[in-house]
Amino acid sequence: MKLKSILMATAIMMLTSCGLFAQNAKNSKTLVMYFSWSGTTEKMAKMISSSNGGELFKIEPTKAYPTRYGDCADVVKEELDNGIFRQVKKAPDFSKYDTIFVGVPVWWHTSPTLMTHFLEENKEALKGKTIIPFCTYQATYRDETLQAIVDATPTASHKEGYGTTNPNQNDVDAWLKKIGLGK
């Protein structure tokens, strides 16, 4: 009889804790924050958001980048070479989120200084958050770009990032499932 009571109490505790765990996972807020120049990174951000319900937030510089590719490449190279950091128009309220996807295009073999500087400026607000980097690129330097986002967020934990030249929903969903955040 005593053993039966102990087993019943244990079962109730396990079911209760599973319910609390499921409730906490359900209440976990996700932000999909991105900077996109050509629209490709934005496309991928929207795919991530549609798969996991994350809130979208577009990072915009206070001074826009040139719209012509060659001009933009020249400006970005100058910023990288001279440590010039553009400011962001508006920041999200990071306190509302547990998990934050951070997306960028690969520019001159790395993450745009706009994003890395912004992340570094907000390292205290990102403390204890889970950061998941993603990027889009034309040729290469995916790993270096993903690592730049990780390096810019040292107070956060990180999950495996993802980069692609051509975002598609099936690949994004497979990655999200692999890191435990997919359907």
PDB file of C-alpha atoms in Angstrom:
ATOM      1  CA  MET A   1       0.000   0.000   0.000  1.00  0.00           C
ATOM      2  CA  LYS A   2       2.826   2.390   0.918  1.00  0.00           C
ATOM      3  CA  LEU A   3       4.689   1.499  -2.295  1.00  0.00           C
ATOM      4  CA  LYS A   4       1.536   2.161  -4.315  1.00  0.00           C
ATOM      5  CA  SER A   5       1.205   5.618  -2.707  1.00  0.00           C
ATOM      6  CA  ILE A   6       4.842   6.442  -3.419  1.00  0.00           C
ATOM      7  CA  LEU A   7       4.498   5.346  -7.054  1.00  0.00           C
ATOM      8  CA  MET A   8       1.305   7.369  -7.427  1.00  0.00           C
ATOM      9  CA  ALA A   9       2.952  10.482  -5.937  1.00  0.00           C
ATOM     10  CA  THR A  10       5.981  10.042  -8.212  1.00  0.00           C
ATOM     11  CA  ALA A  11       3.749   9.690 -11.271  1.00  0.00           C
ATOM     12  CA  ILE A  12       1.828  12.849 -10.345  1.00  0.00           C
ATOM     13  CA  MET A  13       5.068  14.796  -9.851  1.00  0.00           C
ATOM     14  CA  MET A  14       6.414  13.601 -13.197  1.00  0.00           C
ATOM     15  CA  LEU A  15       3.251  14.520 -15.060  1.00  0.00           C
ATOM     16  CA  THR A  16       3.121  17.902 -13.354  1.00  0.00           C
ATOM     17  CA  SER A  17       6.759  18.692 -14.192  1.00  0.00           C
ATOM     18  CA  CYS A  18       6.234  17.597 -17.799  1.00  0.00           C
ATOM     19  CA  GLY A  19       3.252  19.937 -17.982  1.00  0.00           C
ATOM     20  CA  LEU A  20       5.303  22.797 -16.567  1.00  0.00           C
ATOM     21  CA  PHE A  21       8.107  22.055 -18.997  1.00  0.00           C
ATOM     22  CA  ALA A  22       5.696  22.057 -21.921  1.00  0.00           C
ATOM     23  CA  GLN A  23       4.132  25.286 -20.646  1.00  0.00           C
ATOM     24  CA  ASN A  24       7.564  26.962 -20.330  1.00  0.00           C
ATOM     25  CA  ALA A  25       8.549  25.840 -23.846  1.00  0.00           C
ATOM     26  CA  LYS A  26       5.232  27.172 -25.151  1.00  0.00           C
ATOM     27  CA  ASN A  27       5.759  30.522 -23.387  1.00  0.00           C
ATOM     28  CA  SER A  28       9.325  30.884 -24.670  1.00  0.00           C
ATOM     29  CA  LYS A  29       9.446  33.919 -26.943  1.00  0.00           C
ATOM     30  CA  THR A  30      11.476  33.896 -30.121  1.00  0.00           C
ATOM     31  CA  LEU A  31      12.799  36.848 -32.093  1.00  0.00           C
ATOM     32  CA  VAL A  32      14.004  36.582 -35.687  1.00  0.00           C
ATOM     33  CA  MET A  33      16.194  39.667 -36.076  1.00  0.00           C
ATOM     34  CA  TYR A  34      17.886  40.337 -39.384  1.00  0.00           C
ATOM     35  CA  PHE A  35      19.611  42.851 -41.607  1.00  0.00           C
ATOM     36  CA  SER A  36      19.008  42.463 -45.331  1.00  0.00           C
ATOM     37  CA  TRP A  37      20.318  44.565 -48.183  1.00  0.00           C
ATOM     38  CA  SER A  38      19.097  42.687 -51.282  1.00  0.00           C
ATOM     39  CA  GLY A  39      16.128  40.857 -49.740  1.00  0.00           C
ATOM     40  CA  THR A  40      17.643  37.357 -49.609  1.00  0.00           C
ATOM     41  CA  THR A  41      18.330  37.405 -45.854  1.00  0.00           C
ATOM     42  CA  GLU A  42      14.851  38.840 -45.284  1.00  0.00           C
ATOM     43  CA  LYS A  43      13.380  35.939 -47.285  1.00  0.00           C
ATOM     44  CA  MET A  44      15.179  33.461 -45.034  1.00  0.00           C
ATOM     45  CA  ALA A  45      14.125  35.324 -41.868  1.00  0.00           C
ATOM     46  CA  LYS A  46      10.491  35.071 -42.949  1.00  0.00           C
ATOM     47  CA  MET A  47      10.911  31.331 -43.525  1.00  0.00           C
ATOM     48  CA  ILE A  48      12.316  30.890 -40.012  1.00  0.00           C
ATOM     49  CA  SER A  49       9.493  32.951 -38.534  1.00  0.00           C
ATOM     50  CA  SER A  50       6.799  31.057 -40.415  1.00  0.00           C
ATOM     51  CA  SER A  51       8.204  27.763 -39.130  1.00  0.00           C
ATOM     52  CA  ASN A  52       8.616  28.650 -35.466  1.00  0.00           C
ATOM     53  CA  GLY A  53       6.282  31.596 -34.886  1.00  0.00           C
ATOM     54  CA  GLY A  54       9.146  33.938 -34.050  1.00  0.00           C
ATOM     55  CA  GLU A  55       8.532  37.661 -34.181  1.00  0.00           C
ATOM     56  CA  LEU A  56      10.292  39.366 -37.113  1.00  0.00           C
ATOM     57  CA  PHE A  57      12.458  42.438 -36.532  1.00  0.00           C
ATOM     58  CA  LYS A  58      14.336  44.130 -39.367  1.00  0.00           C
ATOM     59  CA  ILE A  59      17.528  45.950 -38.408  1.00  0.00           C
ATOM     60  CA  GLU A  60      17.799  49.210 -40.319  1.00  0.00           C
ATOM     61  CA  PRO A  61      20.784  51.561 -40.371  1.00  0.00           C
ATOM     62  CA  THR A  62      20.263  55.237 -39.574  1.00  0.00           C
ATOM     63  CA  LYS A  63      21.990  55.971 -42.888  1.00  0.00           C
ATOM     64  CA  ALA A  64      20.972  53.657 -45.744  1.00  0.00           C
ATOM     65  CA  TYR A  65      23.564  51.783 -47.763  1.00  0.00           C
ATOM     66  CA  PRO A  66      23.830  52.557 -51.481  1.00  0.00           C
ATOM     67  CA  THR A  67      21.376  50.588 -53.604  1.00  0.00           C
ATOM     68  CA  ARG A  68      23.846  49.879 -56.429  1.00  0.00           C
ATOM     69  CA  TYR A  69      25.951  46.795 -55.672  1.00  0.00           C
ATOM     70  CA  GLY A  70      29.358  48.244 -56.624  1.00  0.00           C
ATOM     71  CA  ASP A  71      28.799  51.409 -54.618  1.00  0.00           C
ATOM     72  CA  CYS A  72      27.582  49.418 -51.630  1.00  0.00           C
ATOM     73  CA  ALA A  73      30.588  47.070 -51.807  1.00  0.00           C
ATOM     74  CA  ASP A  74      32.954  50.074 -51.800  1.00  0.00           C
ATOM     75  CA  VAL A  75      31.242  51.628 -48.757  1.00  0.00           C
ATOM     76  CA  VAL A  76      31.225  48.329 -46.851  1.00  0.00           C
ATOM     77  CA  LYS A  77      34.920  47.734 -47.588  1.00  0.00           C
ATOM     78  CA  GLU A  78      35.746  51.225 -46.322  1.00  0.00           C
ATOM     79  CA  GLU A  79      33.750  50.611 -43.133  1.00  0.00           C
ATOM     80  CA  LEU A  80      35.547  47.325 -42.507  1.00  0.00           C
ATOM     81  CA  ASP A  81      38.993  48.745 -43.230  1.00  0.00           C
ATOM     82  CA  ASN A  82      38.486  51.824 -41.053  1.00  0.00           C
ATOM     83  CA  GLY A  83      36.386  50.457 -38.191  1.00  0.00           C
ATOM     84  CA  ILE A  84      33.377  52.567 -39.130  1.00  0.00           C
ATOM     85  CA  PHE A  85      30.132  51.457 -37.498  1.00  0.00           C
ATOM     86  CA  ARG A  86      26.723  52.587 -38.661  1.00  0.00           C
ATOM     87  CA  GLN A  87      24.090  52.986 -35.996  1.00  0.00           C
ATOM     88  CA  VAL A  88      20.789  51.123 -35.929  1.00  0.00           C
ATOM     89  CA  LYS A  89      17.534  53.127 -36.125  1.00  0.00           C
ATOM     90  CA  LYS A  90      15.689  51.084 -33.518  1.00  0.00           C
ATOM     91  CA  ALA A  91      16.482  48.136 -31.254  1.00  0.00           C
ATOM     92  CA  PRO A  92      14.051  45.460 -30.150  1.00  0.00           C
ATOM     93  CA  ASP A  93      13.232  44.957 -26.478  1.00  0.00           C
ATOM     94  CA  PHE A  94      15.472  41.935 -25.880  1.00  0.00           C
ATOM     95  CA  SER A  95      13.946  41.327 -22.432  1.00  0.00           C
ATOM     96  CA  LYS A  96      10.836  39.913 -24.146  1.00  0.00           C
ATOM     97  CA  TYR A  97      12.750  37.037 -25.778  1.00  0.00           C
ATOM     98  CA  ASP A  98      14.583  33.875 -24.744  1.00  0.00           C
ATOM     99  CA  THR A  99      15.746  32.813 -28.208  1.00  0.00           C
ATOM    100  CA  ILE A 100      17.058  35.222 -30.821  1.00  0.00           C
ATOM    101  CA  PHE A 101      17.881  34.314 -34.403  1.00  0.00           C
ATOM    102  CA  VAL A 102      20.365  36.786 -35.904  1.00  0.00           C
ATOM    103  CA  GLY A 103      20.583  36.967 -39.695  1.00  0.00           C
ATOM    104  CA  VAL A 104      22.896  38.834 -42.045  1.00  0.00           C
ATOM    105  CA  PRO A 105      24.273  38.730 -45.566  1.00  0.00           C
ATOM    106  CA  VAL A 106      27.968  37.909 -45.919  1.00  0.00           C
ATOM    107  CA  TRP A 107      29.788  41.150 -46.743  1.00  0.00           C
ATOM    108  CA  TRP A 108      33.499  41.126 -47.470  1.00  0.00           C
ATOM    109  CA  HIS A 109      33.915  37.666 -45.921  1.00  0.00           C
ATOM    110  CA  THR A 110      32.103  38.431 -42.643  1.00  0.00           C
ATOM    111  CA  SER A 111      29.034  39.858 -40.955  1.00  0.00           C
ATOM    112  CA  PRO A 112      28.260  43.513 -41.673  1.00  0.00           C
ATOM    113  CA  THR A 113      29.814  45.790 -39.039  1.00  0.00           C
ATOM    114  CA  LEU A 114      26.335  47.274 -38.593  1.00  0.00           C
ATOM    115  CA  MET A 115      25.170  44.010 -36.977  1.00  0.00           C
ATOM    116  CA  THR A 116      28.304  42.965 -35.103  1.00  0.00           C
ATOM    117  CA  HIS A 117      28.712  46.419 -33.550  1.00  0.00           C
ATOM    118  CA  PHE A 118      25.015  46.498 -32.617  1.00  0.00           C
ATOM    119  CA  LEU A 119      25.290  43.064 -30.957  1.00  0.00           C
ATOM    120  CA  GLU A 120      28.444  44.081 -29.074  1.00  0.00           C
ATOM    121  CA  GLU A 121      26.719  47.246 -27.837  1.00  0.00           C
ATOM    122  CA  ASN A 122      23.857  45.119 -26.511  1.00  0.00           C
ATOM    123  CA  LYS A 123      25.842  42.287 -24.928  1.00  0.00           C
ATOM    124  CA  GLU A 124      24.364  42.913 -21.463  1.00  0.00           C
ATOM    125  CA  ALA A 125      20.810  42.787 -22.837  1.00  0.00           C
ATOM    126  CA  LEU A 126      21.700  39.534 -24.631  1.00  0.00           C
ATOM    127  CA  LYS A 127      23.175  37.918 -21.525  1.00  0.00           C
ATOM    128  CA  GLY A 128      21.664  34.470 -20.946  1.00  0.00           C
ATOM    129  CA  LYS A 129      19.746  34.473 -24.243  1.00  0.00           C
ATOM    130  CA  THR A 130      20.132  31.765 -26.872  1.00  0.00           C
ATOM    131  CA  ILE A 131      21.529  33.224 -30.085  1.00  0.00           C
ATOM    132  CA  ILE A 132      21.220  31.340 -33.365  1.00  0.00           C
ATOM    133  CA  PRO A 133      23.086  32.880 -36.303  1.00  0.00           C
ATOM    134  CA  PHE A 134      22.060  32.556 -39.935  1.00  0.00           C
ATOM    135  CA  CYS A 135      23.402  34.096 -43.120  1.00  0.00           C
ATOM    136  CA  THR A 136      23.001  34.269 -46.851  1.00  0.00           C
ATOM    137  CA  TYR A 137      25.880  34.558 -49.272  1.00  0.00           C
ATOM    138  CA  GLN A 138      26.875  34.399 -52.917  1.00  0.00           C
ATOM    139  CA  ALA A 139      30.177  32.574 -52.778  1.00  0.00           C
ATOM    140  CA  THR A 140      31.628  31.545 -49.429  1.00  0.00           C
ATOM    141  CA  TYR A 141      32.723  32.651 -45.933  1.00  0.00           C
ATOM    142  CA  ARG A 142      29.577  31.248 -44.336  1.00  0.00           C
ATOM    143  CA  ASP A 143      31.422  29.803 -41.327  1.00  0.00           C
ATOM    144  CA  GLU A 144      33.391  33.000 -40.697  1.00  0.00           C
ATOM    145  CA  THR A 145      30.203  35.050 -40.788  1.00  0.00           C
ATOM    146  CA  LEU A 146      28.315  32.750 -38.419  1.00  0.00           C
ATOM    147  CA  GLN A 147      31.318  32.818 -36.076  1.00  0.00           C
ATOM    148  CA  ALA A 148      31.426  36.636 -36.156  1.00  0.00           C
ATOM    149  CA  ILE A 149      27.875  36.691 -34.761  1.00  0.00           C
ATOM    150  CA  VAL A 150      28.835  34.200 -32.049  1.00  0.00           C
ATOM    151  CA  ASP A 151      31.936  36.255 -31.182  1.00  0.00           C
ATOM    152  CA  ALA A 152      29.846  39.433 -30.941  1.00  0.00           C
ATOM    153  CA  THR A 153      27.513  37.786 -28.381  1.00  0.00           C
ATOM    154  CA  PRO A 154      29.841  36.304 -25.734  1.00  0.00           C
ATOM    155  CA  THR A 155      27.318  36.593 -22.893  1.00  0.00           C
ATOM    156  CA  ALA A 156      24.775  34.393 -24.690  1.00  0.00           C
ATOM    157  CA  SER A 157      24.566  30.688 -25.373  1.00  0.00           C
ATOM    158  CA  HIS A 158      24.492  29.567 -28.988  1.00  0.00           C
ATOM    159  CA  LYS A 159      22.955  26.924 -31.212  1.00  0.00           C
ATOM    160  CA  GLU A 160      24.293  25.751 -34.557  1.00  0.00           C
ATOM    161  CA  GLY A 161      23.887  28.389 -37.238  1.00  0.00           C
ATOM    162  CA  TYR A 162      22.938  27.983 -40.865  1.00  0.00           C
ATOM    163  CA  GLY A 163      23.983  29.632 -44.092  1.00  0.00           C
ATOM    164  CA  THR A 164      22.841  29.256 -47.654  1.00  0.00           C
ATOM    165  CA  THR A 165      23.087  30.827 -51.085  1.00  0.00           C
ATOM    166  CA  ASN A 166      19.438  30.175 -51.898  1.00  0.00           C
ATOM    167  CA  PRO A 167      17.029  29.875 -48.964  1.00  0.00           C
ATOM    168  CA  ASN A 168      14.202  27.381 -49.330  1.00  0.00           C
ATOM    169  CA  GLN A 169      11.602  26.355 -46.779  1.00  0.00           C
ATOM    170  CA  ASN A 170      12.466  22.627 -46.734  1.00  0.00           C
ATOM    171  CA  ASP A 171      16.131  23.255 -45.923  1.00  0.00           C
ATOM    172  CA  VAL A 172      15.274  25.862 -43.288  1.00  0.00           C
ATOM    173  CA  ASP A 173      12.766  23.487 -41.674  1.00  0.00           C
ATOM    174  CA  ALA A 174      15.328  20.646 -41.657  1.00  0.00           C
ATOM    175  CA  TRP A 175      17.887  22.909 -39.932  1.00  0.00           C
ATOM    176  CA  LEU A 176      15.348  24.101 -37.354  1.00  0.00           C
ATOM    177  CA  LYS A 177      14.375  20.504 -36.624  1.00  0.00           C
ATOM    178  CA  LYS A 178      18.062  19.533 -36.287  1.00  0.00           C
ATOM    179  CA  ILE A 179      18.646  22.216 -33.630  1.00  0.00           C
ATOM    180  CA  GLY A 180      15.452  21.323 -31.792  1.00  0.00           C
ATOM    181  CA  LEU A 181      13.381  24.340 -32.814  1.00  0.00           C
ATOM    182  CA  GLY A 182      11.396  22.969 -35.719  1.00  0.00           C
ATOM    183  CA  LYS A 183       8.070  21.297 -36.207  1.00  0.00           C
TER     184      LYS A 183
END
